[in-house]
Short mmCIF file of C-alpha atoms in Angstrom, two decimals:
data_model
loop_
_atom_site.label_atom_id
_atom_site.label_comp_id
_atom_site.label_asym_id
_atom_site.label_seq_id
_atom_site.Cartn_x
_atom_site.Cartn_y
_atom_site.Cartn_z
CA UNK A 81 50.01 -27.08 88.56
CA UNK A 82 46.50 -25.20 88.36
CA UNK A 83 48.49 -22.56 86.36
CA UNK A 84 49.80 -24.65 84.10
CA UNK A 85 46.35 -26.43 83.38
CA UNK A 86 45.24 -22.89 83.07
CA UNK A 87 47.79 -22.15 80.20
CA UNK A 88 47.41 -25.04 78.48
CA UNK A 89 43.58 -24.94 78.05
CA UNK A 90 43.80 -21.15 76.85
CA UNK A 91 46.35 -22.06 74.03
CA UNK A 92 44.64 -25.04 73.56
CA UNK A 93 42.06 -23.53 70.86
CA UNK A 94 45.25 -22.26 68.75
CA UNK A 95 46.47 -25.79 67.84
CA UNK A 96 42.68 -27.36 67.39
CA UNK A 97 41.50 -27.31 63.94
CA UNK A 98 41.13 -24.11 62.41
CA UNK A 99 43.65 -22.45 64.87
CA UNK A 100 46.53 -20.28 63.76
CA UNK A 101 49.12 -23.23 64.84
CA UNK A 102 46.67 -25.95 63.70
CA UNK A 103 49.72 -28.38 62.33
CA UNK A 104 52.17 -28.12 65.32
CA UNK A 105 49.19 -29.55 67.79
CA UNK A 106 51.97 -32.05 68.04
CA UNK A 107 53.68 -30.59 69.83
CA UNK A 108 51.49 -28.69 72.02
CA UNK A 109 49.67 -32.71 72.30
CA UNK A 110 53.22 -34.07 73.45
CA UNK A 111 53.65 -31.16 76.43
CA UNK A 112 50.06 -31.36 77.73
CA UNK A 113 50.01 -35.31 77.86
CA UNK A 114 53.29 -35.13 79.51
CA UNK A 115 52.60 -32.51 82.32
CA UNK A 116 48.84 -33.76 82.93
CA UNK A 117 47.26 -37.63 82.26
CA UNK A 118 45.15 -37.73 79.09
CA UNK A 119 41.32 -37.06 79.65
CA UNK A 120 40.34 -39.33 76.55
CA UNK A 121 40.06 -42.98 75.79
CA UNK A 122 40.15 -45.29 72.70
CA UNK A 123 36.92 -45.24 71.38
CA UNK A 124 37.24 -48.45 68.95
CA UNK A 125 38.25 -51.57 69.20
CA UNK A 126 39.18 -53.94 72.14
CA UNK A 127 41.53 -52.25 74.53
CA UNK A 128 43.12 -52.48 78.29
CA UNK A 129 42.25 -49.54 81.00
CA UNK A 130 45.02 -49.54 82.94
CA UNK A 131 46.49 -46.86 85.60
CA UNK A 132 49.48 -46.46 84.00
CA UNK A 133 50.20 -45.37 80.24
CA UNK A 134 53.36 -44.96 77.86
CA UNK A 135 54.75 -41.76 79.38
CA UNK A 136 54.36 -42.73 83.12
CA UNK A 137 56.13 -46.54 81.99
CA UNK A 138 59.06 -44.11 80.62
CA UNK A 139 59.17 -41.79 83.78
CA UNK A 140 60.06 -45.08 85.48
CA UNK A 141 62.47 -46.16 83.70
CA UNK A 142 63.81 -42.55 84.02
CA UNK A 143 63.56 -42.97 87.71
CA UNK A 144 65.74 -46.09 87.46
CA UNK A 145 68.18 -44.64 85.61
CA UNK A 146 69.23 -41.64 88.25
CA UNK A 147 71.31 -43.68 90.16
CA UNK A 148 73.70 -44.31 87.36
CA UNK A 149 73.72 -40.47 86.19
CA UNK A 150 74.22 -38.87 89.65
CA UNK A 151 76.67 -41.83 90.47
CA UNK A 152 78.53 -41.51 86.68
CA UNK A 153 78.58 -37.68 87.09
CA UNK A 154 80.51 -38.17 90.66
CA UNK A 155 82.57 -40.74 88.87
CA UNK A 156 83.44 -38.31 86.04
CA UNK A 157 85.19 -35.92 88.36
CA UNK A 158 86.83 -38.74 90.86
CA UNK A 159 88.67 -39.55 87.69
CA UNK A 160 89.59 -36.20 86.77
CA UNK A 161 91.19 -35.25 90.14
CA UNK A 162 92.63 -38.72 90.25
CA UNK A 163 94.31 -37.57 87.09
CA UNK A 164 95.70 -34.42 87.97
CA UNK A 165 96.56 -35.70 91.36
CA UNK A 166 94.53 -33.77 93.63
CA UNK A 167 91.96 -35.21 95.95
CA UNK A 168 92.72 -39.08 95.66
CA UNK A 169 90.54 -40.15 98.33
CA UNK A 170 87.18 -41.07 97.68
CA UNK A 171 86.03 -38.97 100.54
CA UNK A 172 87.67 -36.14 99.49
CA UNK A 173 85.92 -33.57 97.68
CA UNK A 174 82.75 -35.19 97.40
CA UNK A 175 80.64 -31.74 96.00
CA UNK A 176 83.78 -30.47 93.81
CA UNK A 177 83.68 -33.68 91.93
CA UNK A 178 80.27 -34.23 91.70
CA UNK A 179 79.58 -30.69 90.46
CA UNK A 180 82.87 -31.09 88.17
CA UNK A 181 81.44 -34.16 86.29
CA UNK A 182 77.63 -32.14 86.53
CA UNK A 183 79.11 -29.49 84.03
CA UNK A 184 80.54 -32.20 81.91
CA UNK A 185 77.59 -34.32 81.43
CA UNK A 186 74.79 -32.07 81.49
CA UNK A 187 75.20 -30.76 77.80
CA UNK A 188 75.58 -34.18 76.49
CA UNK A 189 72.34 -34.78 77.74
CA UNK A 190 70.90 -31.67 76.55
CA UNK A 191 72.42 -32.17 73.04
CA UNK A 192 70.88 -35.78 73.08
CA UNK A 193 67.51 -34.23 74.12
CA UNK A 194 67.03 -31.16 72.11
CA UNK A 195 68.10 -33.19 68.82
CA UNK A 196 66.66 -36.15 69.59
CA UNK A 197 62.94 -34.48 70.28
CA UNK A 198 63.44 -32.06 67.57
CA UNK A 199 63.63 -34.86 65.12
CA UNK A 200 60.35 -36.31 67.19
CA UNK A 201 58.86 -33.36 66.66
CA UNK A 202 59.26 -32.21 62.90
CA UNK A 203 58.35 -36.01 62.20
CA UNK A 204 54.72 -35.87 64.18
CA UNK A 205 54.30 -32.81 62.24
CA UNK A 206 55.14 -34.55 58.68
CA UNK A 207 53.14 -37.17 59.59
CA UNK A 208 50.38 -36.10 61.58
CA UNK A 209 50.48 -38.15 64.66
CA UNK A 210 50.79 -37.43 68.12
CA UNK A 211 54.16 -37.78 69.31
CA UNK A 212 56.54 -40.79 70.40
CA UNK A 213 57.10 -41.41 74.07
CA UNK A 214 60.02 -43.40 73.85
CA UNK A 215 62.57 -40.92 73.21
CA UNK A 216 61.95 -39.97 77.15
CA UNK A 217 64.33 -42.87 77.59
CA UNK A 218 66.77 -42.93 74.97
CA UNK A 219 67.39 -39.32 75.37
CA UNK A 220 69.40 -40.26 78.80
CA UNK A 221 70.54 -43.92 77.15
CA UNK A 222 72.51 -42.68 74.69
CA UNK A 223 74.71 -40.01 77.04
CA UNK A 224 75.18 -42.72 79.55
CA UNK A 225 76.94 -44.73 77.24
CA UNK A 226 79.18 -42.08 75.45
CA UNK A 227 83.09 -41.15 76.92
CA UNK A 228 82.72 -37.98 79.15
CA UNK A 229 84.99 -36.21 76.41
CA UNK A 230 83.01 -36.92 73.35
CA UNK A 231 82.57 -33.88 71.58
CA UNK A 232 78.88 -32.53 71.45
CA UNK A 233 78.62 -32.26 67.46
CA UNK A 234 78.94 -36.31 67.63
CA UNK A 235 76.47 -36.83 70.52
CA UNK A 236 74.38 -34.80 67.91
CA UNK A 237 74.72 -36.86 64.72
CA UNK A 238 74.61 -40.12 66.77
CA UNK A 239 71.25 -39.15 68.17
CA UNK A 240 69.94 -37.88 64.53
CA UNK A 241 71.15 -41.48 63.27
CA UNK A 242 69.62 -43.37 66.32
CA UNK A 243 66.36 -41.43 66.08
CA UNK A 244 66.04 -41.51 62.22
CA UNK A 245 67.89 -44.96 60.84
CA UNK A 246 67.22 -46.57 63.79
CA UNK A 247 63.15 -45.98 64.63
CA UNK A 248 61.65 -43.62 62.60
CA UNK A 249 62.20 -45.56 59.55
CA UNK A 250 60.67 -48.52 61.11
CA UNK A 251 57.82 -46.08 62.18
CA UNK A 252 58.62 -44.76 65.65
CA UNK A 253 58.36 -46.19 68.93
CA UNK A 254 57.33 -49.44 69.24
CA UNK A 255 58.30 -50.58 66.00
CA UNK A 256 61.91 -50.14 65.72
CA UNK A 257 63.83 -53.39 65.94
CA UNK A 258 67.22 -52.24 67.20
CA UNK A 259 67.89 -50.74 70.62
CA UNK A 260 68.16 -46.84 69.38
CA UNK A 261 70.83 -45.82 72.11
CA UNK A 262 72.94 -48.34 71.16
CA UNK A 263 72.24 -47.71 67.64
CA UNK A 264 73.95 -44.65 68.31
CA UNK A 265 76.72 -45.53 70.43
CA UNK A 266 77.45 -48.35 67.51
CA UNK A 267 77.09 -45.30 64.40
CA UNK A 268 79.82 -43.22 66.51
CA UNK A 269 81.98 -46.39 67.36
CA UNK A 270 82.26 -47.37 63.95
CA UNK A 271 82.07 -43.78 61.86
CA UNK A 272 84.72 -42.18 64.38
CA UNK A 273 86.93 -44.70 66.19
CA UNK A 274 89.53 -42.70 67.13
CA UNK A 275 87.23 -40.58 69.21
CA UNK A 276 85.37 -43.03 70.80
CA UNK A 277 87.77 -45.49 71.65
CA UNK A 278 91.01 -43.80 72.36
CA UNK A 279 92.26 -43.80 76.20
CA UNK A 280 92.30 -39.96 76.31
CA UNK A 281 88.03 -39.85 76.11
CA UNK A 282 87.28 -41.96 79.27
CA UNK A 283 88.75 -39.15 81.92
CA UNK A 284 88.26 -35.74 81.14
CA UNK A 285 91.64 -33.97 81.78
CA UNK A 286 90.99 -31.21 79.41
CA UNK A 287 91.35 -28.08 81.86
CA UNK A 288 93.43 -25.25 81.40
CA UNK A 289 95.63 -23.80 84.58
CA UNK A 290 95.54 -19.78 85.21
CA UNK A 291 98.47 -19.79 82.81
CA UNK A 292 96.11 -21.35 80.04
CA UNK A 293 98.45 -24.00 79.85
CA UNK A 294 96.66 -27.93 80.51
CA UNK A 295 97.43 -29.03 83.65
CA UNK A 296 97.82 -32.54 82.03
CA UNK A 297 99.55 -33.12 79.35
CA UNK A 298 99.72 -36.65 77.71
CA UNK A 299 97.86 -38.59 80.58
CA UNK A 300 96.86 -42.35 79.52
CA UNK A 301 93.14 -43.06 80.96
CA UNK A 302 92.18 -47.02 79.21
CA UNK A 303 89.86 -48.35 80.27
CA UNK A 304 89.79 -51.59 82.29
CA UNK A 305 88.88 -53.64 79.01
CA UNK A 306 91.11 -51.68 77.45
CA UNK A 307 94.44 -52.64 79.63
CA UNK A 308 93.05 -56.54 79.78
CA UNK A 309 92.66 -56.52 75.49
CA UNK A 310 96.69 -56.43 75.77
CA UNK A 311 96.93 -59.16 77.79
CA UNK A 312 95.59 -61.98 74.57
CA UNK A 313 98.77 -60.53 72.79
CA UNK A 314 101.04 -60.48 75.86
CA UNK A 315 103.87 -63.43 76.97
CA UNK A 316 102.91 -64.49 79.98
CA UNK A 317 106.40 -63.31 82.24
CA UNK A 318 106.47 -60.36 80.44
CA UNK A 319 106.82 -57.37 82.60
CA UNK A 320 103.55 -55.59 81.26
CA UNK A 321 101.53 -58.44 81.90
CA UNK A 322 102.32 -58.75 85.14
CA UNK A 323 101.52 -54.64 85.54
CA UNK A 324 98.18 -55.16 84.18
CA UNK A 325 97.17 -58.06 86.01
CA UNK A 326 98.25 -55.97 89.19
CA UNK A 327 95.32 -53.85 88.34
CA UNK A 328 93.12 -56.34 89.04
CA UNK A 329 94.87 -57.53 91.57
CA UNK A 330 92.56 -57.56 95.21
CA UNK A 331 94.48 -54.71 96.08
CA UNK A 332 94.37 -52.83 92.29
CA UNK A 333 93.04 -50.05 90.92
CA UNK A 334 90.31 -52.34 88.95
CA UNK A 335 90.00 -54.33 91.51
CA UNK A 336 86.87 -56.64 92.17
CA UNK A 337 85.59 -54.31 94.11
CA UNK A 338 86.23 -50.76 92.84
CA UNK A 339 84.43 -52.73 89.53
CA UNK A 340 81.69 -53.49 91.44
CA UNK A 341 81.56 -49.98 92.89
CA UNK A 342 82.27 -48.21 89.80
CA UNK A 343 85.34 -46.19 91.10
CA UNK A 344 86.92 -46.89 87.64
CA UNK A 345 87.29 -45.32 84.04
CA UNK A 346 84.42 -45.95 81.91
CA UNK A 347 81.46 -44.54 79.92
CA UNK A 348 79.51 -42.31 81.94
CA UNK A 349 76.77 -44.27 83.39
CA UNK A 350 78.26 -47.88 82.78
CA UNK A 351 80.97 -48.26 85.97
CA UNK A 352 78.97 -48.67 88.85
CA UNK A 353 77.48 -52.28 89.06
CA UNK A 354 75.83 -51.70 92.02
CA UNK A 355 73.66 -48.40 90.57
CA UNK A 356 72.49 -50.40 87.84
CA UNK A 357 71.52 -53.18 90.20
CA UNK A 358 69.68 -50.50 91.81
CA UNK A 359 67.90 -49.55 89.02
CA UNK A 360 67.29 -53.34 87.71
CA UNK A 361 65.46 -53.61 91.30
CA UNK A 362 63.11 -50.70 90.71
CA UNK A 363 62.41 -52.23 86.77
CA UNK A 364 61.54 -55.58 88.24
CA UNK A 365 59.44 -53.98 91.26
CA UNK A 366 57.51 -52.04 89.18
CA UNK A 367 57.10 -54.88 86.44
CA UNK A 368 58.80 -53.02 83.54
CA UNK A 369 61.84 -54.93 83.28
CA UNK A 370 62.41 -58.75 82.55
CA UNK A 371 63.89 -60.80 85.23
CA UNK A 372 63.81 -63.31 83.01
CA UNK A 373 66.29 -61.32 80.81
CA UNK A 374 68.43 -59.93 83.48
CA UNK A 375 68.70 -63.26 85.06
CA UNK A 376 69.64 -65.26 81.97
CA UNK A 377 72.14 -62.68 80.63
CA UNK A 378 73.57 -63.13 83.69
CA UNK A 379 74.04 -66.65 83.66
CA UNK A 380 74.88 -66.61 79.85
CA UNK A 381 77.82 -63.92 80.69
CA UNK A 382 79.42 -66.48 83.57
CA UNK A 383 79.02 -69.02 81.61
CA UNK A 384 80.97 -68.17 79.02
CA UNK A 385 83.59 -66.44 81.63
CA UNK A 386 83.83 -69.68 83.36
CA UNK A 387 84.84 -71.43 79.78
CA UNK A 388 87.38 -69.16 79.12
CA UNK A 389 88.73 -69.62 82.74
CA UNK A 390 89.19 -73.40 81.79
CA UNK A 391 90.18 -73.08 78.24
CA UNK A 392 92.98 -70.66 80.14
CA UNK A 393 94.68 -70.11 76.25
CA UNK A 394 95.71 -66.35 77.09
CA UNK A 395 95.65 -64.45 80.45
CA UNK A 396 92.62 -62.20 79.71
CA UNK A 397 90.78 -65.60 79.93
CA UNK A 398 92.18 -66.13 83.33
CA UNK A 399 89.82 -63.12 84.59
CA UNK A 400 87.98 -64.12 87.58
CA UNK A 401 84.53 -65.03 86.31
CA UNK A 402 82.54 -62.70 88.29
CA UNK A 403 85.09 -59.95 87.97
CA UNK A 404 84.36 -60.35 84.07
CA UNK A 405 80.64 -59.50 85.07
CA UNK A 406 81.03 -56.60 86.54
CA UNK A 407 83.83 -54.94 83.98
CA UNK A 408 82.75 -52.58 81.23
CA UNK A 409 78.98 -51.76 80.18
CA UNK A 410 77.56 -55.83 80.79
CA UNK A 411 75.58 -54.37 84.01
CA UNK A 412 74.42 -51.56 82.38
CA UNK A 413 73.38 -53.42 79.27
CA UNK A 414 72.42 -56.48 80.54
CA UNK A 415 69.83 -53.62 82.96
CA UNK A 416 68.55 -51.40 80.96
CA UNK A 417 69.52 -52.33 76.96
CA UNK A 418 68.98 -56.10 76.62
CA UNK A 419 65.15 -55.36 78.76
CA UNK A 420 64.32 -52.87 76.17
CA UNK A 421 60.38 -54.12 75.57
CA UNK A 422 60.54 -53.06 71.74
CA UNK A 423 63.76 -55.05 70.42
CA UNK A 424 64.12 -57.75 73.13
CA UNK A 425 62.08 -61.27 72.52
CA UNK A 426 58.73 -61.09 73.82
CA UNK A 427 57.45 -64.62 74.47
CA UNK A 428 59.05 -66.24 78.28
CA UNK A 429 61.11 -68.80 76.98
CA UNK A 430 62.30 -66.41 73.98
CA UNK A 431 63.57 -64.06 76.99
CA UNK A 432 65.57 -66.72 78.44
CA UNK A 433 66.92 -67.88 75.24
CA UNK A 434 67.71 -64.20 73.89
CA UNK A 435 68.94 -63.14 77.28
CA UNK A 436 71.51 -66.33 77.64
CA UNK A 437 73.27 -65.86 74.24
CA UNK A 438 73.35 -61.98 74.38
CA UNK A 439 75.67 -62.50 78.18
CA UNK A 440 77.36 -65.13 76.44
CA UNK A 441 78.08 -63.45 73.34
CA UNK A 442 78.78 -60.56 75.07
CA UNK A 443 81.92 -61.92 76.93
CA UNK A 444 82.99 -64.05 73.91
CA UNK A 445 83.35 -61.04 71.52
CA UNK A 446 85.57 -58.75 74.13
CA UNK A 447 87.93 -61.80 74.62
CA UNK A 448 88.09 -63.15 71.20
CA UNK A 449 88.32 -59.55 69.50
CA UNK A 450 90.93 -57.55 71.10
CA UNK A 451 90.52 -54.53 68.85
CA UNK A 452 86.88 -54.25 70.57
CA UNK A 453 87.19 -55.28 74.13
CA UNK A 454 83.58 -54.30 74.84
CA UNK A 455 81.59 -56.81 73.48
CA UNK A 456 78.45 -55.94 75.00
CA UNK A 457 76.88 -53.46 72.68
CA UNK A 458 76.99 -55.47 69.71
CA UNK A 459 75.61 -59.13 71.52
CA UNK A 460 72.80 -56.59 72.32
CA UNK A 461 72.16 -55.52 69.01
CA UNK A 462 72.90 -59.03 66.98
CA UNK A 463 70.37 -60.29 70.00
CA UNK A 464 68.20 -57.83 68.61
CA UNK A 465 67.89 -59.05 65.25
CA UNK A 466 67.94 -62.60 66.36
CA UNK A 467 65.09 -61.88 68.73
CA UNK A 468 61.84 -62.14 66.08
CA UNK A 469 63.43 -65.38 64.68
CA UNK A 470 63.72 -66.77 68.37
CA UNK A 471 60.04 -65.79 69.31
CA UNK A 472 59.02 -67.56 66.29
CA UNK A 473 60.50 -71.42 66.77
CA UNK A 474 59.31 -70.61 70.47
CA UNK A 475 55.96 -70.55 69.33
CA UNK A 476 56.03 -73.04 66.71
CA UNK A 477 57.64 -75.52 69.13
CA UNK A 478 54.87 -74.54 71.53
CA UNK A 479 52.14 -75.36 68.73
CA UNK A 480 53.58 -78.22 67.81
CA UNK A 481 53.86 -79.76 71.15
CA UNK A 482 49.92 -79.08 71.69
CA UNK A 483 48.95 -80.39 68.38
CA UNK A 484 50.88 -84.01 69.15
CA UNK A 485 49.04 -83.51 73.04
CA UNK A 486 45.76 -83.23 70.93
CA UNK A 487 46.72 -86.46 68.37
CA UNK A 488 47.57 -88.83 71.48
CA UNK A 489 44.37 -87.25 73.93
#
């Protein structure tokens, strides 16, 4: 580390003012305060010292994170193999498939990062301010919610929307007012639906034998959401209800448990319930993410699962509550989207309010809307929106309430 302190302070008079590279000091300020902790301090104003700043808060949330990549990048090949009908077993092949999905998912990560931060970084310039922590985060959000065979050049242009529609515009981190990785996943869902919700991107089966010939040829990967959207159309004795409901049968292939688990077609970071319940442990631990959030979103989620169990009017209603939970991205989201401290409600009884109606939204919207079965992402973001407008009756209530304490004292 001494040599990189070393390097930095010698380059360090180039991007001062009067150096040759005066206007990029940007860039060179974004580097230094990420490798080393900043040796200056606000000098104005009222302010809180604390031992922890905007970059280590991110590297945290990074931290929590890792066991939904290195999980979903396992994941990405156990589907693949599953697919081509080689190594069926979980146990089986444990490196091949890991290092299978690693190739996969590694340049949709880079592509999120080198756009994302270029963006970062040609708007610092522009506007001559040091540059925004936050994409730290997002850069790994938004490939953990795409299909393992979404094609690069759309990772690209979703990030360049997230980063520029959805928080520079607003004026960069801290100010945006939509979650920006699911900003992007919505600008691809809705701008190219045929590649982001068609069976064939959820299991990458796109390898050629010696021959050059695919080794799979027509294979139909849905989702679990997927398969249970057919069942609101479905009759009831019909013999392709009764397949799909075998899924999630105890003894399925979407089973309770390989939900849970996350041994089941998905987005890449979104199967695995118990990673992300990993990762909400570390958040809460460390104090960046809201229990308060996590907890209501739960209950809001099972709530409305438990309605639709009674109601009973179609058989994807029928879903075991819980099992309901742990389908699709509500872990994920209801983790590491709804907590986001930017667009989420800030005051405690906002969090419980906002948290509650984005689970129970969230499960209402993939029953009721068949042609979107995840309903998660947009509960989020209408949550979002909805969030300022809840913090504000919160407070008025809360003033209210103290001036009729002061009337009657």
């Amino acid at each position: 580390m001494k040599f990189l302190r070393n390097l930095l302070d010698n380059i360090k008079p180039n991007f001062e003012k009067g150096g040759k590279f005066e206007k990029y000091y940007p860039v060179y300020d974004g580097i230094e305060t990420f490798l080393f902790v900043p040796n200056h301090t606000t000098k104005i104003g009222s302010h809180i010292r604390d031992a922890i700043d905007l970059k280590r808060t991110m590297m945290t949330v990074i931290i929590a994170l890792l066991p939904c990549m290195l999980f979903g990048m396992w994941n990405v090949g156990h589907q693949h193999y599953l697919a081509i009908g080689e190594m069926a077993g979980l146990g089986d092949g444990l490196m091949d498939k890991f290092l299978f999905g690693l190739i996969r998912v590694l340049p949709i990560i880079a592509v999120s990062y080198i756009v994302g931060l270029s963006i970062e970084f040609v708007f610092c310039i522009i506007k001559k301010h040091t540059i925004n922590e936050g994409f730290l985060v997002s850069g790994l959000l938004i490939p953990m919610v795409m299909p393992v065979d979404v094609p690069l050049w759309m990772v690209g242009v979703g990030t360049a929307f997230a980063v520029i529609i959805g928080k520079e515009v607003f004026g960069g981190t801290g100010m945006n007012v939509l979650n920006p990785a699911l900003t992007a996943r919505a600008f691809l869902f809705f701008a190219y639906p045929t590649k982001m919700s068609g069976n064939m991107v959820w299991i990458d089966t796109n390898v050629a034998s010696d021959s050059g010939k695919h080794i799979v040829d027509g294979f139909s990967g849905a989702t679990p959401l997927g398969n249970l959207a057919e069942l609101v159309s479905l009759d009831r004795t019909s013999a392709r209800a009764a397949e799909i409901h075998q899924m999630i049968a105890p003894d399925g292939i979407h089973s309770l448990y390989n939900s849970f688990m996350g041994f089941i077609p998905g987005s890449i970071g979104e199967t695995s319930a118990l990673a992300c319940l990993i990762g909400a442990v570390i958040l809460i631990i460390t104090g960046i993410g809201s229990l308060r959030i996590m907890a209501s979103m739960f209950a809001g989620g099972l709530t409305m699962a438990m309605l639709f169990n009674a109601w009973d009017a179609n058989m994807f209603m029928e879903v075991n509550a819980i099992h309901q939970l742990m389908l699709g991205g509500f872990m994920f989201g209801m983790v590491f989207m709804a907590t986001d401290p930017v667009s989420a409600a800030q005051t405690p009884t906002g969090k419980i309010i906002y948290g509650f109606l984005a689970g129970f939204l969230a499960i209402m919207i993939r029953v009721f809307n068949p042609a979107y079965p995840e309903g998660v992402m947009l509960a989020i973001l209408f949550m979002n929106v909805m969030a300022p407008l809840i913090d504000h009756y919160v407070v008025d209530a809360n003033v209210k309430r103290r001036m009729k304490r002061l009337k009657t004292a």
